mmCIF file of C-alpha atoms in Angstrom:
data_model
loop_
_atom_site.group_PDB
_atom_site.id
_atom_site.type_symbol
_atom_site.label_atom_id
_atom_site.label_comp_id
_atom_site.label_asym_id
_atom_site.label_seq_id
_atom_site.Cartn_x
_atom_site.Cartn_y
_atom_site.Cartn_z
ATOM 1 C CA UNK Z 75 -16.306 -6.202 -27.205
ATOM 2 C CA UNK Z 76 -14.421 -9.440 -27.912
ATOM 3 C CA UNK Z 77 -14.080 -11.681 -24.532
ATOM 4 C CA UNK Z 78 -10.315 -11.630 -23.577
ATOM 5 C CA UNK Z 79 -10.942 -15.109 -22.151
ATOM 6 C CA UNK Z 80 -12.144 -16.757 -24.910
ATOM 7 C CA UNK Z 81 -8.858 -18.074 -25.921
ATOM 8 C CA UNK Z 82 -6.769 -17.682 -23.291
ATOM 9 C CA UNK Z 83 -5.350 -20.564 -21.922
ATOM 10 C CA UNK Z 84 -4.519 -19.814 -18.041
ATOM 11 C CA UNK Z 85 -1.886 -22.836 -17.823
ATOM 12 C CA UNK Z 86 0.305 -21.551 -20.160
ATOM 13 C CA UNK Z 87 3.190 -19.544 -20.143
ATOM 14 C CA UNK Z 88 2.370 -15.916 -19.214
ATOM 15 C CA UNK Z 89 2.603 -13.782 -21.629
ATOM 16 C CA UNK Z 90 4.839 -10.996 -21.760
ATOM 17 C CA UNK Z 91 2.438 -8.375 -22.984
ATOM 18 C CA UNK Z 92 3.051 -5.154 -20.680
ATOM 19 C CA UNK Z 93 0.466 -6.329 -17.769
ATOM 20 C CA UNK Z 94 0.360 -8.333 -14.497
ATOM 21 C CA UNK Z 95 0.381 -12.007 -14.429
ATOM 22 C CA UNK Z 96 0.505 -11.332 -18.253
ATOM 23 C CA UNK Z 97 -3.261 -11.495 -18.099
ATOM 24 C CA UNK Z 98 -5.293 -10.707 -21.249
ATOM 25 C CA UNK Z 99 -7.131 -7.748 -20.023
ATOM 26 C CA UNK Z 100 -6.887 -3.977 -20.947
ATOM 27 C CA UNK Z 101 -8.460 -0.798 -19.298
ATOM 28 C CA UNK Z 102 -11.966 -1.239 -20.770
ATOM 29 C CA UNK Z 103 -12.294 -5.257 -19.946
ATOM 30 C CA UNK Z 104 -10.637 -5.017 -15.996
ATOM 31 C CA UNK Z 105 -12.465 -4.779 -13.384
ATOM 32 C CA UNK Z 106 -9.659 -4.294 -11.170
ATOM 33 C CA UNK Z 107 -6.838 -1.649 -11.854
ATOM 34 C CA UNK Z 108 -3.723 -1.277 -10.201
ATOM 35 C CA UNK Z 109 -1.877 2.364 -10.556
ATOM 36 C CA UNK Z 110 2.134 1.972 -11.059
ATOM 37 C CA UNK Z 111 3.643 4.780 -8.712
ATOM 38 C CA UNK Z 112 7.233 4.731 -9.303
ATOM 39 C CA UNK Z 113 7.999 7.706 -6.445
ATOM 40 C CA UNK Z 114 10.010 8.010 -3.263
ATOM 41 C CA UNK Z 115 11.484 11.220 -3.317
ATOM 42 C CA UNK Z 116 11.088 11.903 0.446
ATOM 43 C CA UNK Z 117 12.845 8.689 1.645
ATOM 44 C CA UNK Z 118 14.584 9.042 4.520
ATOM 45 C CA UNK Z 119 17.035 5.462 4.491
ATOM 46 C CA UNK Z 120 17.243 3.068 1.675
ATOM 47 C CA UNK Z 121 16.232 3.934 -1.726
ATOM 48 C CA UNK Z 122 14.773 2.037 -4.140
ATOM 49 C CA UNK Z 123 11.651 1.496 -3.796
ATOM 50 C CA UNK Z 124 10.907 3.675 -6.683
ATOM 51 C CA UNK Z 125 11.904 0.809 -9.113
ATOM 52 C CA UNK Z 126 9.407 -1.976 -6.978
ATOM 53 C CA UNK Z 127 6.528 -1.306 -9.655
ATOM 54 C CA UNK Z 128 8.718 -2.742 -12.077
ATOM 55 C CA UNK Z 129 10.069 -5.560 -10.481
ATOM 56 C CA UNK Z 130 6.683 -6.369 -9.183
ATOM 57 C CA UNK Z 131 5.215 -6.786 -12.421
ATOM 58 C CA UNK Z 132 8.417 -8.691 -14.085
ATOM 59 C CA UNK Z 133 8.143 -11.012 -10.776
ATOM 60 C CA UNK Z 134 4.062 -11.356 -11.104
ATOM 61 C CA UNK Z 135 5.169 -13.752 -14.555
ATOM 62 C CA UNK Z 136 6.427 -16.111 -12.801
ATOM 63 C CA UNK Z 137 3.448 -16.775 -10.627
ATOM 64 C CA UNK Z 138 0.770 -19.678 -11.345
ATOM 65 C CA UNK Z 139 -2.722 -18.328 -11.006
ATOM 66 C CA UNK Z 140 -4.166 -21.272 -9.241
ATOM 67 C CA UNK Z 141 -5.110 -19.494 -5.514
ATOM 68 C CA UNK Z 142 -6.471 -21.400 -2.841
ATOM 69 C CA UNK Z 143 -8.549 -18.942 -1.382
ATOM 70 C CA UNK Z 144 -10.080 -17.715 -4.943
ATOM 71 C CA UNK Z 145 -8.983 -20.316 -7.836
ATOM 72 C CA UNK Z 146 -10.956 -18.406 -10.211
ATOM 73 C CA UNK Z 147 -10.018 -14.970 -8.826
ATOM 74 C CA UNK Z 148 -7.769 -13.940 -11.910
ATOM 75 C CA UNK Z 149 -11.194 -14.068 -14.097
ATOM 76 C CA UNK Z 150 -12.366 -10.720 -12.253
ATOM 77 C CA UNK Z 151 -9.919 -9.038 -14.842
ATOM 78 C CA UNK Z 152 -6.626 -7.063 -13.986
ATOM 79 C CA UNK Z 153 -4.803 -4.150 -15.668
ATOM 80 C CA UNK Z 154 -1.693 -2.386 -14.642
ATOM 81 C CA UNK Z 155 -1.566 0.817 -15.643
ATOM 82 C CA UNK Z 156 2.010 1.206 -16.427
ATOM 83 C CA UNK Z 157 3.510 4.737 -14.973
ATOM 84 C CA UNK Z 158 5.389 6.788 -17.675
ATOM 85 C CA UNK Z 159 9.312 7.489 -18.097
ATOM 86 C CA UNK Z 160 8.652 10.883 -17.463
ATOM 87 C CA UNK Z 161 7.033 10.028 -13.478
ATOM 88 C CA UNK Z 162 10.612 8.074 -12.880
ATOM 89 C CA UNK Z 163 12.867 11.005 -14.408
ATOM 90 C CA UNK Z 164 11.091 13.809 -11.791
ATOM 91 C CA UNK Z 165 11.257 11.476 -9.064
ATOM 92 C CA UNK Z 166 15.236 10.737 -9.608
ATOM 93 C CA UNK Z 167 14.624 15.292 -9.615
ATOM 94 C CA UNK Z 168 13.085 15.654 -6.953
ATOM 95 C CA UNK Z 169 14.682 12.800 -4.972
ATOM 96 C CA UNK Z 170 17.714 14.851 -5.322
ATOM 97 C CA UNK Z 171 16.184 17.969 -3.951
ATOM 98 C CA UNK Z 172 14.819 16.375 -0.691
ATOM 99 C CA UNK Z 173 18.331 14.344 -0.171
ATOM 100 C CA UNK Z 174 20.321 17.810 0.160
ATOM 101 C CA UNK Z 175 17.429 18.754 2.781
ATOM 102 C CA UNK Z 176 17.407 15.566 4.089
ATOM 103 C CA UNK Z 177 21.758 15.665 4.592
ATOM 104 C CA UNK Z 178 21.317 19.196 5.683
ATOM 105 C CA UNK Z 179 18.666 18.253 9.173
ATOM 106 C CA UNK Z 180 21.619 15.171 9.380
ATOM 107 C CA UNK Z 181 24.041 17.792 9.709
ATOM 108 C CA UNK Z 182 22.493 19.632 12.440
ATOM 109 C CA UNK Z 183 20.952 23.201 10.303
ATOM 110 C CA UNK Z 184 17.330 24.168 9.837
ATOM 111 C CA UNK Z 185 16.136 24.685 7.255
ATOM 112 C CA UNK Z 186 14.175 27.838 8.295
ATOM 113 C CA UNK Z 187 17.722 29.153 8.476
ATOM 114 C CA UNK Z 188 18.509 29.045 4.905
ATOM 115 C CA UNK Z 189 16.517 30.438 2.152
ATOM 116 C CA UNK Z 190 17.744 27.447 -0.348
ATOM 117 C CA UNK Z 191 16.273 25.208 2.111
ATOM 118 C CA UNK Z 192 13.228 26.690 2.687
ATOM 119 C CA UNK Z 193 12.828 27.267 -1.347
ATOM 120 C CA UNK Z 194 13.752 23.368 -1.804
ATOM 121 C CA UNK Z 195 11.360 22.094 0.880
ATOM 122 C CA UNK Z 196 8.563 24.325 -1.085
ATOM 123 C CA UNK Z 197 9.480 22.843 -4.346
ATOM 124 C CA UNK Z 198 9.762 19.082 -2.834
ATOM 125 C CA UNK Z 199 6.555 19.485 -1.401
ATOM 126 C CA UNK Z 200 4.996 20.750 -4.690
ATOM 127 C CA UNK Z 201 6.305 18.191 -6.664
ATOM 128 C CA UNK Z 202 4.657 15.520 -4.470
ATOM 129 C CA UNK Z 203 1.215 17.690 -4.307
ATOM 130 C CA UNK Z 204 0.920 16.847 -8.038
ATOM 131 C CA UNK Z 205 1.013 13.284 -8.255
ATOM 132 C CA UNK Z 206 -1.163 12.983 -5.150
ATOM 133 C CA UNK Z 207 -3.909 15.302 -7.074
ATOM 134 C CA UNK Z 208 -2.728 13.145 -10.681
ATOM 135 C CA UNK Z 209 -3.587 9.581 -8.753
ATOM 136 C CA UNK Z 210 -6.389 11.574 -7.070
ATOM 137 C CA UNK Z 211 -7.878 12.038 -10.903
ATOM 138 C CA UNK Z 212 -7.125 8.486 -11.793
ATOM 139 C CA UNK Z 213 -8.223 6.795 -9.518
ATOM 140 C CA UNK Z 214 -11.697 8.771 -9.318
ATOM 141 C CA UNK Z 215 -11.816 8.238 -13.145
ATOM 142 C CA UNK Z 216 -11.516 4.610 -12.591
ATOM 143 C CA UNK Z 217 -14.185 4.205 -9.211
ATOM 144 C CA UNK Z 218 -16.731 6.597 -11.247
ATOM 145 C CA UNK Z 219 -16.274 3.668 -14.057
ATOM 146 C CA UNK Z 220 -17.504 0.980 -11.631
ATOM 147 C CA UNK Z 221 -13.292 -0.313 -11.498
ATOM 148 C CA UNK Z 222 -12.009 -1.480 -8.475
ATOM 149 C CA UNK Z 223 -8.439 0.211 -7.985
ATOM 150 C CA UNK Z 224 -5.170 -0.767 -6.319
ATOM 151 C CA UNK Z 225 -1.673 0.970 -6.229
ATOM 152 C CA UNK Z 226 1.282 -0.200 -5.711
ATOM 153 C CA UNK Z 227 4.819 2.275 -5.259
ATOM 154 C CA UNK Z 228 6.996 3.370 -4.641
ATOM 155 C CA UNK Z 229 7.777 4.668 -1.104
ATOM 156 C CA UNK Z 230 4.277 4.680 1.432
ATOM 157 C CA UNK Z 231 3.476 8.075 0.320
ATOM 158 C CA UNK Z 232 2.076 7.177 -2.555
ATOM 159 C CA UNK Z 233 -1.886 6.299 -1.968
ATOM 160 C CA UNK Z 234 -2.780 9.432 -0.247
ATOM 161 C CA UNK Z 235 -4.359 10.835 -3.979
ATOM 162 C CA UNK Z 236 -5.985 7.238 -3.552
ATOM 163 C CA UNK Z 237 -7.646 7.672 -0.228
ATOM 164 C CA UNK Z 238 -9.400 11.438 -1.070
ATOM 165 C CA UNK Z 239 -10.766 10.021 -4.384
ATOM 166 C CA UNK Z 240 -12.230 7.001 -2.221
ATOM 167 C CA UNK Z 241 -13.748 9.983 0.173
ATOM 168 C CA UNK Z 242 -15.870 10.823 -2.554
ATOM 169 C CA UNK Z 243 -17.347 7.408 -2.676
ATOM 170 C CA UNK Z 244 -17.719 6.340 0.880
ATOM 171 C CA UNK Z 245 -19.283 7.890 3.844
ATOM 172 C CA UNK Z 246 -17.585 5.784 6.214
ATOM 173 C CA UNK Z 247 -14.047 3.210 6.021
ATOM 174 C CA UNK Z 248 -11.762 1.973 7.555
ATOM 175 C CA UNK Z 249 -7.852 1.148 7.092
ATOM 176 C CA UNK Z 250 -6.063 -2.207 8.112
ATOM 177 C CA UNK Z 251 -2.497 -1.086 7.755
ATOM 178 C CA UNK Z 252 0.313 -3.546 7.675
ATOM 179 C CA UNK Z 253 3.934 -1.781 8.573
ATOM 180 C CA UNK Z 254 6.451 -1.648 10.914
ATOM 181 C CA UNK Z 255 6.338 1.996 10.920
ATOM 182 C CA UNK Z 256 3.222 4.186 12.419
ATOM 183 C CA UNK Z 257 3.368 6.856 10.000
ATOM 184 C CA UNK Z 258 2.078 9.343 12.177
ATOM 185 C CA UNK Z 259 4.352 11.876 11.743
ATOM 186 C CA UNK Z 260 3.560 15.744 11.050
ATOM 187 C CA UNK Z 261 5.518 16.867 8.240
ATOM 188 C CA UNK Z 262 8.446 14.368 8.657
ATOM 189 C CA UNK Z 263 11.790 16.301 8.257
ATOM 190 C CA UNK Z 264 9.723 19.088 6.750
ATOM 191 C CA UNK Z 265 8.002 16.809 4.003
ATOM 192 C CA UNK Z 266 4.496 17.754 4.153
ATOM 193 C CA UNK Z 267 3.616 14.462 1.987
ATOM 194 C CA UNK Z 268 6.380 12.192 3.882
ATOM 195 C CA UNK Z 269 6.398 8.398 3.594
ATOM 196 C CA UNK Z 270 6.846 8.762 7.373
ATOM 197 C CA UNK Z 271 3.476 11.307 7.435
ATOM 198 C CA UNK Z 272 1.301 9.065 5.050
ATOM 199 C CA UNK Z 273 -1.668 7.668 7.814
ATOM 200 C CA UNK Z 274 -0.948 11.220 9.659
ATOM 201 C CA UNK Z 275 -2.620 12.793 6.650
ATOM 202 C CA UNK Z 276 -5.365 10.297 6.063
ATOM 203 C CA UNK Z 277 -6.863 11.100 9.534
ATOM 204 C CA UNK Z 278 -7.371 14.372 8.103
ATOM 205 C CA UNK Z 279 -9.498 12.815 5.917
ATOM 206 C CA UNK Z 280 -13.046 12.514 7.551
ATOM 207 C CA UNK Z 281 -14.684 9.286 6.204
ATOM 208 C CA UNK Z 282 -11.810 7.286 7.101
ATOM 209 C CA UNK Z 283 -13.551 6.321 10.566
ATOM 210 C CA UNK Z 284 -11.113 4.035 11.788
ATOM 211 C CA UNK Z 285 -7.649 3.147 11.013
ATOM 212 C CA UNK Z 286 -6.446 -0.247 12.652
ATOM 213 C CA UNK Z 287 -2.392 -0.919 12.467
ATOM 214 C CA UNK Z 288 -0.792 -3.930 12.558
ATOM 215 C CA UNK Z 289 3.225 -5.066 13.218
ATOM 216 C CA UNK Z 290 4.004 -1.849 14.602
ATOM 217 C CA UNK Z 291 7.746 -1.945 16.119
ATOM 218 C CA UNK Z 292 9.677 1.264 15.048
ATOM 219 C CA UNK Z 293 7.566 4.104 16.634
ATOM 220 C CA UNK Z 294 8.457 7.778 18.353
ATOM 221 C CA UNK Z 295 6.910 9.290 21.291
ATOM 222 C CA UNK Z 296 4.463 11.285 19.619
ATOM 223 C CA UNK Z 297 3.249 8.791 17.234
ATOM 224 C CA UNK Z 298 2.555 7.114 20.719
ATOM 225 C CA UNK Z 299 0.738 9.705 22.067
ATOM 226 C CA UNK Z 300 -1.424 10.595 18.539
ATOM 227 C CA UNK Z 301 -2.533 6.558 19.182
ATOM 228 C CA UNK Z 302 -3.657 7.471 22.672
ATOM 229 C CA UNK Z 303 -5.199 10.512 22.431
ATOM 230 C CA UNK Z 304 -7.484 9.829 19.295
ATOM 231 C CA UNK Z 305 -10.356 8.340 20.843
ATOM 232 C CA UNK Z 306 -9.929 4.811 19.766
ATOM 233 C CA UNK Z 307 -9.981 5.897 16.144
ATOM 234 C CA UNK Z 308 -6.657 5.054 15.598
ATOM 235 C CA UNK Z 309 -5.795 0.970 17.131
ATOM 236 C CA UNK Z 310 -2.441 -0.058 17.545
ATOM 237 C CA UNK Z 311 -1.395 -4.158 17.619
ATOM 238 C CA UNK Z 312 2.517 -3.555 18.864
ATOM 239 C CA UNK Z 313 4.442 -6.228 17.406
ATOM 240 C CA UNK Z 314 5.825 -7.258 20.548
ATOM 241 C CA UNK Z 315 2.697 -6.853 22.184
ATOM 242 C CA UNK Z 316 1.624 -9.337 19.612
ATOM 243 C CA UNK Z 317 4.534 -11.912 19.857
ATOM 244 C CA UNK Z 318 4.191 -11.993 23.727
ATOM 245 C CA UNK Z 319 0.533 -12.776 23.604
ATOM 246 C CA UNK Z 320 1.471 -15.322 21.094
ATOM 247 C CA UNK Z 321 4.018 -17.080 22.912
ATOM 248 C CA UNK Z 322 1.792 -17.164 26.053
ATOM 249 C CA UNK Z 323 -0.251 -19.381 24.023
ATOM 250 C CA UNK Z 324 -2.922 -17.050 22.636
ATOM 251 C CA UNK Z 325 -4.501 -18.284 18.973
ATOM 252 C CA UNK Z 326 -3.157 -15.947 16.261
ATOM 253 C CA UNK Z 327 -6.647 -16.874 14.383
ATOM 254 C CA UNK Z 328 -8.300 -15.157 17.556
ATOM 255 C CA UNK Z 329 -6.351 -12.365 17.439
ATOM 256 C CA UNK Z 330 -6.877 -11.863 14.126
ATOM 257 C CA UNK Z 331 -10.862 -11.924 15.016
ATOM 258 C CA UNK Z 332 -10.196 -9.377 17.774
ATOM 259 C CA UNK Z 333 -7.822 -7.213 15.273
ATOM 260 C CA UNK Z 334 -10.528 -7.070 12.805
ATOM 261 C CA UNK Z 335 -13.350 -6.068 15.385
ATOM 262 C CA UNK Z 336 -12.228 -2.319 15.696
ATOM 263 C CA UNK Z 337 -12.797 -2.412 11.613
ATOM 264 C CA UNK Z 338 -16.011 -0.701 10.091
ATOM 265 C CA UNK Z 339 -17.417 -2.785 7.415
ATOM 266 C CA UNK Z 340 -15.820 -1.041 4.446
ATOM 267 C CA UNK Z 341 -12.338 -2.043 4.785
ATOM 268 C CA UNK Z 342 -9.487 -0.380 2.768
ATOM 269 C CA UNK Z 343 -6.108 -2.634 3.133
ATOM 270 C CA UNK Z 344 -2.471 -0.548 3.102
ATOM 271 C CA UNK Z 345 0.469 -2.996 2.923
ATOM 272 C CA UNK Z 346 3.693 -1.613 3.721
ATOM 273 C CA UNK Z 347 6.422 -4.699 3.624
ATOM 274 C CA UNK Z 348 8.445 -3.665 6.228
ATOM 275 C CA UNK Z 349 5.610 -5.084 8.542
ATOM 276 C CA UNK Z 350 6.513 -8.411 7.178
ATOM 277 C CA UNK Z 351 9.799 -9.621 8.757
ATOM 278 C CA UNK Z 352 13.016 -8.377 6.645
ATOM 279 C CA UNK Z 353 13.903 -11.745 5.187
ATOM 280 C CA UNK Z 354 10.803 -11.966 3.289
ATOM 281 C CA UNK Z 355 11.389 -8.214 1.593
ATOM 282 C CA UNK Z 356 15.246 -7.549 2.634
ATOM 283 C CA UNK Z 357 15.604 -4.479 0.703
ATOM 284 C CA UNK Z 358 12.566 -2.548 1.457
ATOM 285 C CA UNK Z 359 12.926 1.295 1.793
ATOM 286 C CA UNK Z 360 13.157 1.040 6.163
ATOM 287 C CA UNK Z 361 13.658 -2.627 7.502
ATOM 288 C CA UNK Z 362 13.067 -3.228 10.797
ATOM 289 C CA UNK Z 363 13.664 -6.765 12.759
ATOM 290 C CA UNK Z 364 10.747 -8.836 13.850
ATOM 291 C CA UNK Z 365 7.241 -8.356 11.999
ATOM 292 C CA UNK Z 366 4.805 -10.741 10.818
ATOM 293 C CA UNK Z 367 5.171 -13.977 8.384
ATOM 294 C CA UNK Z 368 3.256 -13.676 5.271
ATOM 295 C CA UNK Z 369 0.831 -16.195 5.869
ATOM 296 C CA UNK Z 370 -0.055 -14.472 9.409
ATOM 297 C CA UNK Z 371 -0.967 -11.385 6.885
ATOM 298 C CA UNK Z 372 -3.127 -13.676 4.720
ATOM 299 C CA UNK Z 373 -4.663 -14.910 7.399
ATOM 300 C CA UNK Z 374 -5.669 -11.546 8.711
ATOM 301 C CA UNK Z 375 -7.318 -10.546 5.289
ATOM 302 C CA UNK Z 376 -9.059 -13.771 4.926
ATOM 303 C CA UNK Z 377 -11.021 -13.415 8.122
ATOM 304 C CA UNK Z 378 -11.465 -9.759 6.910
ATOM 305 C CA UNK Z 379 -13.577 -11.823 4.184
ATOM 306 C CA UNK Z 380 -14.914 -14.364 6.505
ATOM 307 C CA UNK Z 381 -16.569 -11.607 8.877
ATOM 308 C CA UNK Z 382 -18.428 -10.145 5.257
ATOM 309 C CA UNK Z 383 -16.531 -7.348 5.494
ATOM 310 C CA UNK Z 384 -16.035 -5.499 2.143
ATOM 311 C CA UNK Z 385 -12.404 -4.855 0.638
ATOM 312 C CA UNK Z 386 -12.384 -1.480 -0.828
ATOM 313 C CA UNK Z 387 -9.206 -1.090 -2.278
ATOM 314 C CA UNK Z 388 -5.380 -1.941 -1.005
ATOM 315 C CA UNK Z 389 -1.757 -0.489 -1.811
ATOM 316 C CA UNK Z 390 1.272 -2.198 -2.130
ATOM 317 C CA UNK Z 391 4.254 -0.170 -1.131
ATOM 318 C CA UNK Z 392 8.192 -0.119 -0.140
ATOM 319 C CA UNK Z 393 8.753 -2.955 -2.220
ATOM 320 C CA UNK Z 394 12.718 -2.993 -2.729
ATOM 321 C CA UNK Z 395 15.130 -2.844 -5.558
ATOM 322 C CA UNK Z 396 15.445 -6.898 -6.064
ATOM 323 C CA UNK Z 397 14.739 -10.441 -7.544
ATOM 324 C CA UNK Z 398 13.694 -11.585 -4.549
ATOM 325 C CA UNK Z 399 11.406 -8.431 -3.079
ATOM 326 C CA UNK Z 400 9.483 -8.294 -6.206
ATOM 327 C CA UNK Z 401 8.566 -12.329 -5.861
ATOM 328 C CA UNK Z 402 7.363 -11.388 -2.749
ATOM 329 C CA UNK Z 403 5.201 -8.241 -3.684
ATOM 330 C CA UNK Z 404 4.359 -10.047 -6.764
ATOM 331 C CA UNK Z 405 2.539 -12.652 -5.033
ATOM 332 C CA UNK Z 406 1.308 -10.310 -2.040
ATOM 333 C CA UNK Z 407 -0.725 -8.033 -5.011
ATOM 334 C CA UNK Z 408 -1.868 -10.938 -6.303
ATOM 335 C CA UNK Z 409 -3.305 -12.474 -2.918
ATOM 336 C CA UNK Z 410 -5.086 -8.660 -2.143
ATOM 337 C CA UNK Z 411 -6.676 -8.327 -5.872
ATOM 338 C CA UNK Z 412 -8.038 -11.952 -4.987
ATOM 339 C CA UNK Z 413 -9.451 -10.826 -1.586
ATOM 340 C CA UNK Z 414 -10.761 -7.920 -2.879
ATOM 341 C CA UNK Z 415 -12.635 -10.053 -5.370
ATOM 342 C CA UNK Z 416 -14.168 -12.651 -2.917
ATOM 343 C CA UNK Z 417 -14.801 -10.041 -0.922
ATOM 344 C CA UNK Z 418 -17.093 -7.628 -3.344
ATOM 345 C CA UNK Z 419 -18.906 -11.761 -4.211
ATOM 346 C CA UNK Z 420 -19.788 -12.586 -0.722
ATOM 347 C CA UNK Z 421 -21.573 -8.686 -0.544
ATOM 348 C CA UNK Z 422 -22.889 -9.009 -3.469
ATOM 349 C CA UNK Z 423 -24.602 -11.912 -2.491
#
């Protein structure tokens, strides 16, 4: 196999060649690949999000590879795996389907009232049952390959297929989860695989030990009480929990130390950029005022590093509809593929 770096030149001008960065890597020669999930079909306020893949990747041109934490990080090799016209056509489908649900609850019926509801909601759910069990088969494809994956959406849904096929390589992990949003809902508005329900079905999911979440500011009261009553294996850091501590005069770098403590030492990162705060990513799927700075967030995952923790595998999601959103998760998938990186190094050695 000819050595994609061999003549490329990392100064120049990216090249507009289908992947991220315009890097000169394919399937076979990545070592890192990152899943395209164009789907939000059970988004409950701004849509979107669906087309964040793409402006992601148009956005990631633009972006110098020189990083300051891992200079040399693009070397590991990285691949997008560009999602198909067909995956955007069912989600505008089924999209469609969940809004007249989703308009129906707004207007005060249930659904277990009508039988088009209830024959919708089945269909709806379906529809996002497959693509968790397709990225479920991709991404264990990938892992049983040696690849390190990443996924970026598309609504916060999205990595669920993600987290059972990294069940069946790891005993025991843990989540950092960036968001504004707990996501501990059952079912949310009768969407078994919600946005809203995403980290409420990954604690069915056995190996994930602990789940740690960060920027929290938009919450209901039994999302609250799911936190409390789980035995420390789910951690809450309240945003303004965290901003008070902060303005008493308490180090963010020690927090960040404390925040990582409750972590196992294989650590799976799950970035949704509403926990950022809404001028960074303005059009996000569900903005929410307040929320973190995007070096705060770096900082976090670069004492993830420092403690020798290993990075697993992240997701990028809720990315909005714009210029300026994609810059952002451009540079955010970037930074993660780089952490993951110096993370596997400093194990490995």
């Amino acid at each position: 196999m000819n050595n994609p770096l061999q003549t490329y030149n990392p100064n120049d001008i990216a090249a507009e060649n289908g992947n991220f960065l315009g890097l000169p890597f394919n399937y076979e020669s990545a070592k890192l690949i990152i899943f395209s999930v164009p789907w939000e079909v059970t988004v409950s306020y701004h849509q979107g999000t669906a087309q964040g893949p793409q402006r992601i990747a148009d956005a990631s041109l633009q972006i110098d590879l020189f990083d300051f934490d891992h200079p040399q990080g693009w070397q590991q090799g990285i691949f997008l795996q560009r999602h198909t016209a067909e995956m955007l056509e069912k989600n505008e489908y089924y999209r469609s389907q969940a809004a007249t649900i989703i308009k129906s609850l707004a207007q005060g019926l249930k659904i277990s009232d009508s039988q088009n509801l209830k024959d919708t909601l089945v269909t709806v759910n379906h529809s996002c049952q497959q693509i968790n069990e397709w990225l479920f088969k991709e991404c264990q494809k990938a892992l049983n390959l040696g690849k390190k994956v990443a996924v970026i959406g598309g609504d916060h849904s999205v990595p669920l297929g993600y987290f059972q096929a990294l069940a069946t390589q790891y005993d025991d992990w843990g989540i950092l989860h960036i968001d504004a949003h707990a996501d501990l809902r059952n079912a949310y508005e009768g969407f078994e695989f919600s946005h809203a329900s995403i980290m409420f079905n990954a604690m069915k999911i056995p190996q994930i030990s602990k789940l740690v979440q960060v920027g929290l500011r938009d919450i209901c009261d039994d999302e609250v009480e799911m936190i409390n009553q789980s035995n420390q294996r789910i951690i809450a850091y309240y945003d303004p929990v965290l901003k008070q501590q902060l303005y008493s005069g308490k180090n963010w770098l020690d927090l960040c130390r404390e925040i990582i403590s409750h972590l196992p030492e294989k650590v799976y990162i799950s970035f949704d950029v509403d926990g950022l705060d809404p001028k960074l990513c303005p059009h996000t799927g569900t903005p929410v005022p307040g929320g973190l700075e995007l070096e705060q967030v770096y900082c976090l995952f670069r004492e993830v590093v420092n403690t020798g923790r290993e990075i697993i595998g992240f997701d990028v999601c809720e990315v909005g509809n714009a210029e300026w959103d994609g810059n952002v998760g451009a540079r955010i998938v970037y930074k993660l593929a780089n952490f993951l990186d110096l993370s596997q190094m400093k194990v490995k050695n």
